[in-house]
Amino acid sequence: MQPRYRFYATILDAFWGYLNSDVIWDKYWGWSENPPHTPEEFHEQQFQELINCINRKPFDSEAADKGTAFNELVDALIENRKPNGMDVERNKDNTCYTVVYNDRTFVFPISLCREFADYFKGALTQQRVEAILPTVYGNVLVYGLIDELMPTSVHDIKTTGSYTVGKFKDHHQHLVYPFALMQNGSDVRTFEYNIVEFNKGGYVVDTYTETYVFNPERDIPILTNHCEEFIRFLEENRELITDKKIFGGEN
């Protein structure tokens, strides 16, 4: 049975950001006497970024590359293999990895990488999950890539330049992944975001954990409502959307 729509977890985050652009603007620029844009301009910018995201327009992001590089280092240590798709060297003191990925250079303390790899010992890495979510507009295939799957918990590794408590509470990975696992016969409800905060110089500030426990009675309606709202947005803006996959097709 073909789903009418296909949504990956982080596109649902992008849509949430668009819906809450006023709140986000207020958080970052509400105090500023000279903000870089008005709330209306920011909303328009968020709209365009969301459309680009839906259309899978390539974007260049140092922050995203840093996260990918760190994740791959951790996975390589867990699986006792060489990292894929990047050059890695240790420094003379054997305290840091220098990684060249996508023509960018990042430095990570070996102790940090080992701390994460030890924590995820035995994990299945980069596990694709998917499941059908029924909605009033038809079936939606929700899917995504779990960074680290443990026997009793799901983990997503995050790197960030600034951390505040609850930063990821409105994200959708902790709804989509446990839901998909449950629909596929694995009842794993505990979800952790395992977070590293780096300062502007690239040094580790601290590590944090946000834990969410999936509650089907509470969380499936939240996920369903958000998907239905997203479907309404997609149908209203269908003429701007070139990606066929989101409508259940192939590109």
PDB file of C-alpha atoms in Angstrom:
ATOM      1  CA  MET A   1       0.000   0.000   0.000  1.00  0.00           C
ATOM      2  CA  GLN A   2       1.557   3.269  -1.139  1.00  0.00           C
ATOM      3  CA  PRO A   3       1.610   6.030   1.481  1.00  0.00           C
ATOM      4  CA  ARG A   4       0.222   9.364   0.314  1.00  0.00           C
ATOM      5  CA  TYR A   5       3.033  11.275   2.028  1.00  0.00           C
ATOM      6  CA  ARG A   6       6.558  10.543   3.278  1.00  0.00           C
ATOM      7  CA  PHE A   7       7.983  12.628   6.131  1.00  0.00           C
ATOM      8  CA  TYR A   8      11.407  12.242   7.721  1.00  0.00           C
ATOM      9  CA  ALA A   9      11.717  13.347  11.335  1.00  0.00           C
ATOM     10  CA  THR A  10      13.827  16.466  10.803  1.00  0.00           C
ATOM     11  CA  ILE A  11      11.500  17.906   8.117  1.00  0.00           C
ATOM     12  CA  LEU A  12       8.854  17.921  10.861  1.00  0.00           C
ATOM     13  CA  ASP A  13      11.309  19.958  12.976  1.00  0.00           C
ATOM     14  CA  ALA A  14      11.780  22.413  10.099  1.00  0.00           C
ATOM     15  CA  PHE A  15       8.000  22.814   9.837  1.00  0.00           C
ATOM     16  CA  TRP A  16       7.742  23.359  13.607  1.00  0.00           C
ATOM     17  CA  GLY A  17      10.398  26.106  13.295  1.00  0.00           C
ATOM     18  CA  TYR A  18       8.350  27.787  10.565  1.00  0.00           C
ATOM     19  CA  LEU A  19       5.139  27.625  12.632  1.00  0.00           C
ATOM     20  CA  ASN A  20       6.945  29.074  15.644  1.00  0.00           C
ATOM     21  CA  SER A  21       9.044  31.674  13.838  1.00  0.00           C
ATOM     22  CA  ASP A  22       7.632  34.480  16.040  1.00  0.00           C
ATOM     23  CA  VAL A  23       8.679  32.659  19.219  1.00  0.00           C
ATOM     24  CA  ILE A  24      12.133  31.977  17.765  1.00  0.00           C
ATOM     25  CA  TRP A  25      12.539  35.602  16.633  1.00  0.00           C
ATOM     26  CA  ASP A  26      11.560  36.787  20.103  1.00  0.00           C
ATOM     27  CA  LYS A  27      14.051  34.449  21.767  1.00  0.00           C
ATOM     28  CA  TYR A  28      17.019  35.612  19.687  1.00  0.00           C
ATOM     29  CA  TRP A  29      16.225  39.221  18.781  1.00  0.00           C
ATOM     30  CA  GLY A  30      13.320  40.361  20.968  1.00  0.00           C
ATOM     31  CA  TRP A  31      15.737  42.299  23.200  1.00  0.00           C
ATOM     32  CA  SER A  32      17.667  43.862  20.329  1.00  0.00           C
ATOM     33  CA  GLU A  33      17.323  47.550  19.418  1.00  0.00           C
ATOM     34  CA  ASN A  34      18.642  46.813  15.950  1.00  0.00           C
ATOM     35  CA  PRO A  35      17.508  43.311  14.905  1.00  0.00           C
ATOM     36  CA  PRO A  36      18.765  42.016  11.528  1.00  0.00           C
ATOM     37  CA  HIS A  37      15.168  41.563  10.320  1.00  0.00           C
ATOM     38  CA  THR A  38      11.597  42.185  11.423  1.00  0.00           C
ATOM     39  CA  PRO A  39       9.482  39.251  12.687  1.00  0.00           C
ATOM     40  CA  GLU A  40       7.652  39.341   9.323  1.00  0.00           C
ATOM     41  CA  GLU A  41      10.916  39.177   7.348  1.00  0.00           C
ATOM     42  CA  PHE A  42      12.123  36.333   9.554  1.00  0.00           C
ATOM     43  CA  HIS A  43       8.843  34.445   9.001  1.00  0.00           C
ATOM     44  CA  GLU A  44       9.288  34.842   5.231  1.00  0.00           C
ATOM     45  CA  GLN A  45      12.904  33.651   5.523  1.00  0.00           C
ATOM     46  CA  GLN A  46      11.762  30.595   7.526  1.00  0.00           C
ATOM     47  CA  PHE A  47       9.125  29.889   4.864  1.00  0.00           C
ATOM     48  CA  GLN A  48      11.738  29.929   2.084  1.00  0.00           C
ATOM     49  CA  GLU A  49      14.128  27.752   4.107  1.00  0.00           C
ATOM     50  CA  LEU A  50      11.335  25.245   4.711  1.00  0.00           C
ATOM     51  CA  ILE A  51      10.461  25.104   0.989  1.00  0.00           C
ATOM     52  CA  ASN A  52      14.179  24.596   0.188  1.00  0.00           C
ATOM     53  CA  CYS A  53      14.319  21.847   2.801  1.00  0.00           C
ATOM     54  CA  ILE A  54      11.227  20.116   1.356  1.00  0.00           C
ATOM     55  CA  ASN A  55      12.765  20.344  -2.131  1.00  0.00           C
ATOM     56  CA  ARG A  56      16.029  18.884  -0.792  1.00  0.00           C
ATOM     57  CA  LYS A  57      17.999  21.858  -2.032  1.00  0.00           C
ATOM     58  CA  PRO A  58      21.636  21.274  -1.035  1.00  0.00           C
ATOM     59  CA  PHE A  59      22.835  23.580   1.705  1.00  0.00           C
ATOM     60  CA  ASP A  60      26.301  24.160   3.054  1.00  0.00           C
ATOM     61  CA  SER A  61      26.580  24.182   6.838  1.00  0.00           C
ATOM     62  CA  GLU A  62      29.729  24.018   8.931  1.00  0.00           C
ATOM     63  CA  ALA A  63      27.652  23.126  12.008  1.00  0.00           C
ATOM     64  CA  ALA A  64      26.000  20.203  10.186  1.00  0.00           C
ATOM     65  CA  ASP A  65      29.379  18.986   8.883  1.00  0.00           C
ATOM     66  CA  LYS A  66      30.831  19.115  12.397  1.00  0.00           C
ATOM     67  CA  GLY A  67      27.958  17.003  13.697  1.00  0.00           C
ATOM     68  CA  THR A  68      28.363  14.481  10.869  1.00  0.00           C
ATOM     69  CA  ALA A  69      32.128  14.217  11.449  1.00  0.00           C
ATOM     70  CA  PHE A  70      31.742  13.682  15.204  1.00  0.00           C
ATOM     71  CA  ASN A  71      29.009  11.105  14.688  1.00  0.00           C
ATOM     72  CA  GLU A  72      31.092   9.134  12.201  1.00  0.00           C
ATOM     73  CA  LEU A  73      34.114   9.169  14.546  1.00  0.00           C
ATOM     74  CA  VAL A  74      31.988   7.758  17.371  1.00  0.00           C
ATOM     75  CA  ASP A  75      30.433   5.112  15.087  1.00  0.00           C
ATOM     76  CA  ALA A  76      33.882   4.062  13.824  1.00  0.00           C
ATOM     77  CA  LEU A  77      35.099   3.606  17.417  1.00  0.00           C
ATOM     78  CA  ILE A  78      31.978   1.610  18.351  1.00  0.00           C
ATOM     79  CA  GLU A  79      32.423  -0.643  15.316  1.00  0.00           C
ATOM     80  CA  ASN A  80      36.218  -0.779  15.597  1.00  0.00           C
ATOM     81  CA  ARG A  81      36.797   0.381  12.015  1.00  0.00           C
ATOM     82  CA  LYS A  82      38.253   3.302  10.102  1.00  0.00           C
ATOM     83  CA  PRO A  83      35.959   6.327   9.666  1.00  0.00           C
ATOM     84  CA  ASN A  84      34.313   6.574   6.246  1.00  0.00           C
ATOM     85  CA  GLY A  85      34.464   9.590   3.954  1.00  0.00           C
ATOM     86  CA  MET A  86      36.964  11.663   5.926  1.00  0.00           C
ATOM     87  CA  ASP A  87      40.649  11.928   6.803  1.00  0.00           C
ATOM     88  CA  VAL A  88      41.542  11.533  10.472  1.00  0.00           C
ATOM     89  CA  GLU A  89      44.874  12.113  12.204  1.00  0.00           C
ATOM     90  CA  ARG A  90      45.911  12.060  15.855  1.00  0.00           C
ATOM     91  CA  ASN A  91      48.079  14.826  17.268  1.00  0.00           C
ATOM     92  CA  LYS A  92      51.563  14.138  18.706  1.00  0.00           C
ATOM     93  CA  ASP A  93      50.283  14.030  22.293  1.00  0.00           C
ATOM     94  CA  ASN A  94      47.566  11.565  21.318  1.00  0.00           C
ATOM     95  CA  THR A  95      44.898  13.809  22.850  1.00  0.00           C
ATOM     96  CA  CYS A  96      42.969  14.982  19.762  1.00  0.00           C
ATOM     97  CA  TYR A  97      41.659  13.781  16.433  1.00  0.00           C
ATOM     98  CA  THR A  98      41.948  16.234  13.548  1.00  0.00           C
ATOM     99  CA  VAL A  99      39.272  15.467  10.992  1.00  0.00           C
ATOM    100  CA  VAL A 100      39.052  16.784   7.434  1.00  0.00           C
ATOM    101  CA  TYR A 101      35.523  16.362   6.120  1.00  0.00           C
ATOM    102  CA  ASN A 102      33.915  18.184   3.204  1.00  0.00           C
ATOM    103  CA  ASP A 103      37.018  20.444   2.917  1.00  0.00           C
ATOM    104  CA  ARG A 104      36.560  21.548   6.535  1.00  0.00           C
ATOM    105  CA  THR A 105      38.829  20.784   9.468  1.00  0.00           C
ATOM    106  CA  PHE A 106      37.530  19.902  12.920  1.00  0.00           C
ATOM    107  CA  VAL A 107      39.349  18.953  16.097  1.00  0.00           C
ATOM    108  CA  PHE A 108      37.789  16.599  18.663  1.00  0.00           C
ATOM    109  CA  PRO A 109      39.324  15.453  21.969  1.00  0.00           C
ATOM    110  CA  ILE A 110      39.970  11.702  21.850  1.00  0.00           C
ATOM    111  CA  SER A 111      38.647  11.443  25.424  1.00  0.00           C
ATOM    112  CA  LEU A 112      35.280  12.878  24.301  1.00  0.00           C
ATOM    113  CA  CYS A 113      35.003  10.458  21.373  1.00  0.00           C
ATOM    114  CA  ARG A 114      35.891   7.513  23.621  1.00  0.00           C
ATOM    115  CA  GLU A 115      33.417   8.635  26.293  1.00  0.00           C
ATOM    116  CA  PHE A 116      30.626   8.556  23.699  1.00  0.00           C
ATOM    117  CA  ALA A 117      31.785   5.294  22.094  1.00  0.00           C
ATOM    118  CA  ASP A 118      32.010   3.568  25.500  1.00  0.00           C
ATOM    119  CA  TYR A 119      28.542   4.806  26.417  1.00  0.00           C
ATOM    120  CA  PHE A 120      27.170   3.305  23.187  1.00  0.00           C
ATOM    121  CA  LYS A 121      29.151   0.051  23.378  1.00  0.00           C
ATOM    122  CA  GLY A 122      27.283  -2.630  21.439  1.00  0.00           C
ATOM    123  CA  ALA A 123      24.875  -0.183  19.797  1.00  0.00           C
ATOM    124  CA  LEU A 124      23.520  -0.649  16.297  1.00  0.00           C
ATOM    125  CA  THR A 125      24.551   2.505  14.427  1.00  0.00           C
ATOM    126  CA  GLN A 126      22.651   4.483  11.774  1.00  0.00           C
ATOM    127  CA  GLN A 127      19.525   2.339  11.783  1.00  0.00           C
ATOM    128  CA  ARG A 128      16.810   3.373   9.334  1.00  0.00           C
ATOM    129  CA  VAL A 129      13.298   3.029  10.749  1.00  0.00           C
ATOM    130  CA  GLU A 130       9.930   3.683   9.154  1.00  0.00           C
ATOM    131  CA  ALA A 131       6.254   3.140   9.883  1.00  0.00           C
ATOM    132  CA  ILE A 132       2.828   4.067   8.563  1.00  0.00           C
ATOM    133  CA  LEU A 133       0.965   6.752  10.511  1.00  0.00           C
ATOM    134  CA  PRO A 134      -2.743   6.998   9.589  1.00  0.00           C
ATOM    135  CA  THR A 135      -4.135  10.553   9.284  1.00  0.00           C
ATOM    136  CA  VAL A 136      -7.415  12.118   8.123  1.00  0.00           C
ATOM    137  CA  TYR A 137      -5.635  12.866   4.811  1.00  0.00           C
ATOM    138  CA  GLY A 138      -4.416   9.313   4.224  1.00  0.00           C
ATOM    139  CA  ASN A 139      -1.397   7.286   5.288  1.00  0.00           C
ATOM    140  CA  VAL A 140       1.921   8.977   6.039  1.00  0.00           C
ATOM    141  CA  LEU A 141       5.201   7.072   6.018  1.00  0.00           C
ATOM    142  CA  VAL A 142       7.302   8.572   8.821  1.00  0.00           C
ATOM    143  CA  TYR A 143      10.961   7.606   8.785  1.00  0.00           C
ATOM    144  CA  GLY A 144      14.447   8.510   9.885  1.00  0.00           C
ATOM    145  CA  LEU A 145      17.918   7.364  10.825  1.00  0.00           C
ATOM    146  CA  ILE A 146      18.608   6.411  14.449  1.00  0.00           C
ATOM    147  CA  ASP A 147      22.187   7.326  15.397  1.00  0.00           C
ATOM    148  CA  GLU A 148      22.580   4.673  18.089  1.00  0.00           C
ATOM    149  CA  LEU A 149      20.055   1.939  18.906  1.00  0.00           C
ATOM    150  CA  MET A 150      20.566   0.172  22.240  1.00  0.00           C
ATOM    151  CA  PRO A 151      18.474  -2.748  23.568  1.00  0.00           C
ATOM    152  CA  THR A 152      16.368  -0.482  25.806  1.00  0.00           C
ATOM    153  CA  SER A 153      16.972   3.029  24.452  1.00  0.00           C
ATOM    154  CA  VAL A 154      17.205   5.139  21.304  1.00  0.00           C
ATOM    155  CA  HIS A 155      19.903   7.815  21.005  1.00  0.00           C
ATOM    156  CA  ASP A 156      20.503  10.849  18.832  1.00  0.00           C
ATOM    157  CA  ILE A 157      23.867  12.629  19.002  1.00  0.00           C
ATOM    158  CA  LYS A 158      23.718  16.418  18.823  1.00  0.00           C
ATOM    159  CA  THR A 159      26.517  18.970  18.567  1.00  0.00           C
ATOM    160  CA  THR A 160      25.645  22.591  19.265  1.00  0.00           C
ATOM    161  CA  GLY A 161      27.261  25.997  19.635  1.00  0.00           C
ATOM    162  CA  SER A 162      24.962  26.980  22.495  1.00  0.00           C
ATOM    163  CA  TYR A 163      22.884  24.849  24.804  1.00  0.00           C
ATOM    164  CA  THR A 164      19.927  25.653  27.016  1.00  0.00           C
ATOM    165  CA  VAL A 165      17.946  23.094  29.011  1.00  0.00           C
ATOM    166  CA  GLY A 166      15.154  21.502  26.982  1.00  0.00           C
ATOM    167  CA  LYS A 167      16.603  22.669  23.658  1.00  0.00           C
ATOM    168  CA  PHE A 168      15.288  19.575  21.871  1.00  0.00           C
ATOM    169  CA  LYS A 169      11.924  19.107  23.612  1.00  0.00           C
ATOM    170  CA  ASP A 170       9.981  20.236  20.529  1.00  0.00           C
ATOM    171  CA  HIS A 171      11.951  18.038  18.144  1.00  0.00           C
ATOM    172  CA  HIS A 172      10.260  15.070  16.522  1.00  0.00           C
ATOM    173  CA  GLN A 173      12.903  12.362  16.574  1.00  0.00           C
ATOM    174  CA  HIS A 174      11.809  11.306  20.058  1.00  0.00           C
ATOM    175  CA  LEU A 175       8.283  10.825  18.675  1.00  0.00           C
ATOM    176  CA  VAL A 176       9.005   9.329  15.242  1.00  0.00           C
ATOM    177  CA  TYR A 177      11.705   6.795  16.175  1.00  0.00           C
ATOM    178  CA  PRO A 178       9.990   5.082  19.155  1.00  0.00           C
ATOM    179  CA  PHE A 179       6.695   5.093  17.205  1.00  0.00           C
ATOM    180  CA  ALA A 180       8.365   3.443  14.201  1.00  0.00           C
ATOM    181  CA  LEU A 181      10.144   0.880  16.389  1.00  0.00           C
ATOM    182  CA  MET A 182       6.882   0.072  18.177  1.00  0.00           C
ATOM    183  CA  GLN A 183       5.030  -0.426  14.874  1.00  0.00           C
ATOM    184  CA  ASN A 184       7.799  -2.829  13.870  1.00  0.00           C
ATOM    185  CA  GLY A 185       7.559  -4.877  17.060  1.00  0.00           C
ATOM    186  CA  SER A 186      10.328  -3.273  19.174  1.00  0.00           C
ATOM    187  CA  ASP A 187       8.961  -1.616  22.288  1.00  0.00           C
ATOM    188  CA  VAL A 188      11.798   0.825  23.020  1.00  0.00           C
ATOM    189  CA  ARG A 189      10.331   3.941  24.613  1.00  0.00           C
ATOM    190  CA  THR A 190      13.314   5.679  26.211  1.00  0.00           C
ATOM    191  CA  PHE A 191      14.911   8.289  23.953  1.00  0.00           C
ATOM    192  CA  GLU A 192      18.052  10.291  24.722  1.00  0.00           C
ATOM    193  CA  TYR A 193      19.536  13.281  22.965  1.00  0.00           C
ATOM    194  CA  ASN A 194      23.249  13.070  23.822  1.00  0.00           C
ATOM    195  CA  ILE A 195      24.573  16.577  23.366  1.00  0.00           C
ATOM    196  CA  VAL A 196      28.026  18.164  23.102  1.00  0.00           C
ATOM    197  CA  GLU A 197      28.324  21.935  23.401  1.00  0.00           C
ATOM    198  CA  PHE A 198      31.326  23.551  21.716  1.00  0.00           C
ATOM    199  CA  ASN A 199      32.355  27.183  22.133  1.00  0.00           C
ATOM    200  CA  LYS A 200      33.308  29.448  19.227  1.00  0.00           C
ATOM    201  CA  GLY A 201      36.926  28.329  19.485  1.00  0.00           C
ATOM    202  CA  GLY A 202      35.845  24.731  18.988  1.00  0.00           C
ATOM    203  CA  TYR A 203      36.555  23.650  22.559  1.00  0.00           C
ATOM    204  CA  VAL A 204      34.156  21.419  24.466  1.00  0.00           C
ATOM    205  CA  VAL A 205      32.096  23.370  26.995  1.00  0.00           C
ATOM    206  CA  ASP A 206      30.165  20.406  28.397  1.00  0.00           C
ATOM    207  CA  THR A 207      28.040  17.372  27.569  1.00  0.00           C
ATOM    208  CA  TYR A 208      24.343  17.012  28.375  1.00  0.00           C
ATOM    209  CA  THR A 209      21.556  14.460  28.126  1.00  0.00           C
ATOM    210  CA  GLU A 210      17.880  15.106  27.467  1.00  0.00           C
ATOM    211  CA  THR A 211      15.688  12.061  28.117  1.00  0.00           C
ATOM    212  CA  TYR A 212      12.156  11.587  26.813  1.00  0.00           C
ATOM    213  CA  VAL A 213       9.923   8.567  27.402  1.00  0.00           C
ATOM    214  CA  PHE A 214       7.502   7.812  24.589  1.00  0.00           C
ATOM    215  CA  ASN A 215       3.888   7.584  25.749  1.00  0.00           C
ATOM    216  CA  PRO A 216       1.726   6.309  22.852  1.00  0.00           C
ATOM    217  CA  GLU A 217      -1.571   7.655  24.247  1.00  0.00           C
ATOM    218  CA  ARG A 218      -0.112  11.146  24.564  1.00  0.00           C
ATOM    219  CA  ASP A 219       2.468  11.240  21.771  1.00  0.00           C
ATOM    220  CA  ILE A 220       0.798   9.560  18.779  1.00  0.00           C
ATOM    221  CA  PRO A 221      -1.970  12.239  18.696  1.00  0.00           C
ATOM    222  CA  ILE A 222       0.715  14.981  18.928  1.00  0.00           C
ATOM    223  CA  LEU A 223       2.623  13.434  16.010  1.00  0.00           C
ATOM    224  CA  THR A 224      -0.580  12.894  14.010  1.00  0.00           C
ATOM    225  CA  ASN A 225      -1.770  16.493  14.509  1.00  0.00           C
ATOM    226  CA  HIS A 226       1.605  17.882  13.454  1.00  0.00           C
ATOM    227  CA  CYS A 227       1.669  15.699  10.327  1.00  0.00           C
ATOM    228  CA  GLU A 228      -1.872  16.769   9.416  1.00  0.00           C
ATOM    229  CA  GLU A 229      -0.934  20.421   9.827  1.00  0.00           C
ATOM    230  CA  PHE A 230       2.109  19.831   7.615  1.00  0.00           C
ATOM    231  CA  ILE A 231      -0.056  18.137   4.963  1.00  0.00           C
ATOM    232  CA  ARG A 232      -2.313  21.213   4.856  1.00  0.00           C
ATOM    233  CA  PHE A 233       0.784  23.388   4.383  1.00  0.00           C
ATOM    234  CA  LEU A 234       2.094  21.127   1.589  1.00  0.00           C
ATOM    235  CA  GLU A 235      -1.206  21.123  -0.288  1.00  0.00           C
ATOM    236  CA  GLU A 236      -1.539  24.919   0.004  1.00  0.00           C
ATOM    237  CA  ASN A 237       1.969  25.349  -1.425  1.00  0.00           C
ATOM    238  CA  ARG A 238       2.017  22.408  -3.820  1.00  0.00           C
ATOM    239  CA  GLU A 239       3.018  24.542  -6.818  1.00  0.00           C
ATOM    240  CA  LEU A 240       6.299  25.464  -5.060  1.00  0.00           C
ATOM    241  CA  ILE A 241       7.254  21.868  -4.317  1.00  0.00           C
ATOM    242  CA  THR A 242       9.448  19.998  -6.791  1.00  0.00           C
ATOM    243  CA  ASP A 243      10.254  17.015  -4.555  1.00  0.00           C
ATOM    244  CA  LYS A 244       7.864  14.165  -5.414  1.00  0.00           C
ATOM    245  CA  LYS A 245       8.984  11.908  -2.563  1.00  0.00           C
ATOM    246  CA  ILE A 246       7.179  13.957   0.060  1.00  0.00           C
ATOM    247  CA  PHE A 247       3.928  13.214  -1.814  1.00  0.00           C
ATOM    248  CA  GLY A 248       4.677   9.491  -1.738  1.00  0.00           C
ATOM    249  CA  GLY A 249       6.222   9.333  -5.226  1.00  0.00           C
ATOM    250  CA  GLU A 250       9.730   9.003  -6.637  1.00  0.00           C
ATOM    251  CA  ASN A 251      11.945  11.823  -7.897  1.00  0.00           C
TER     252      ASN A 251
END
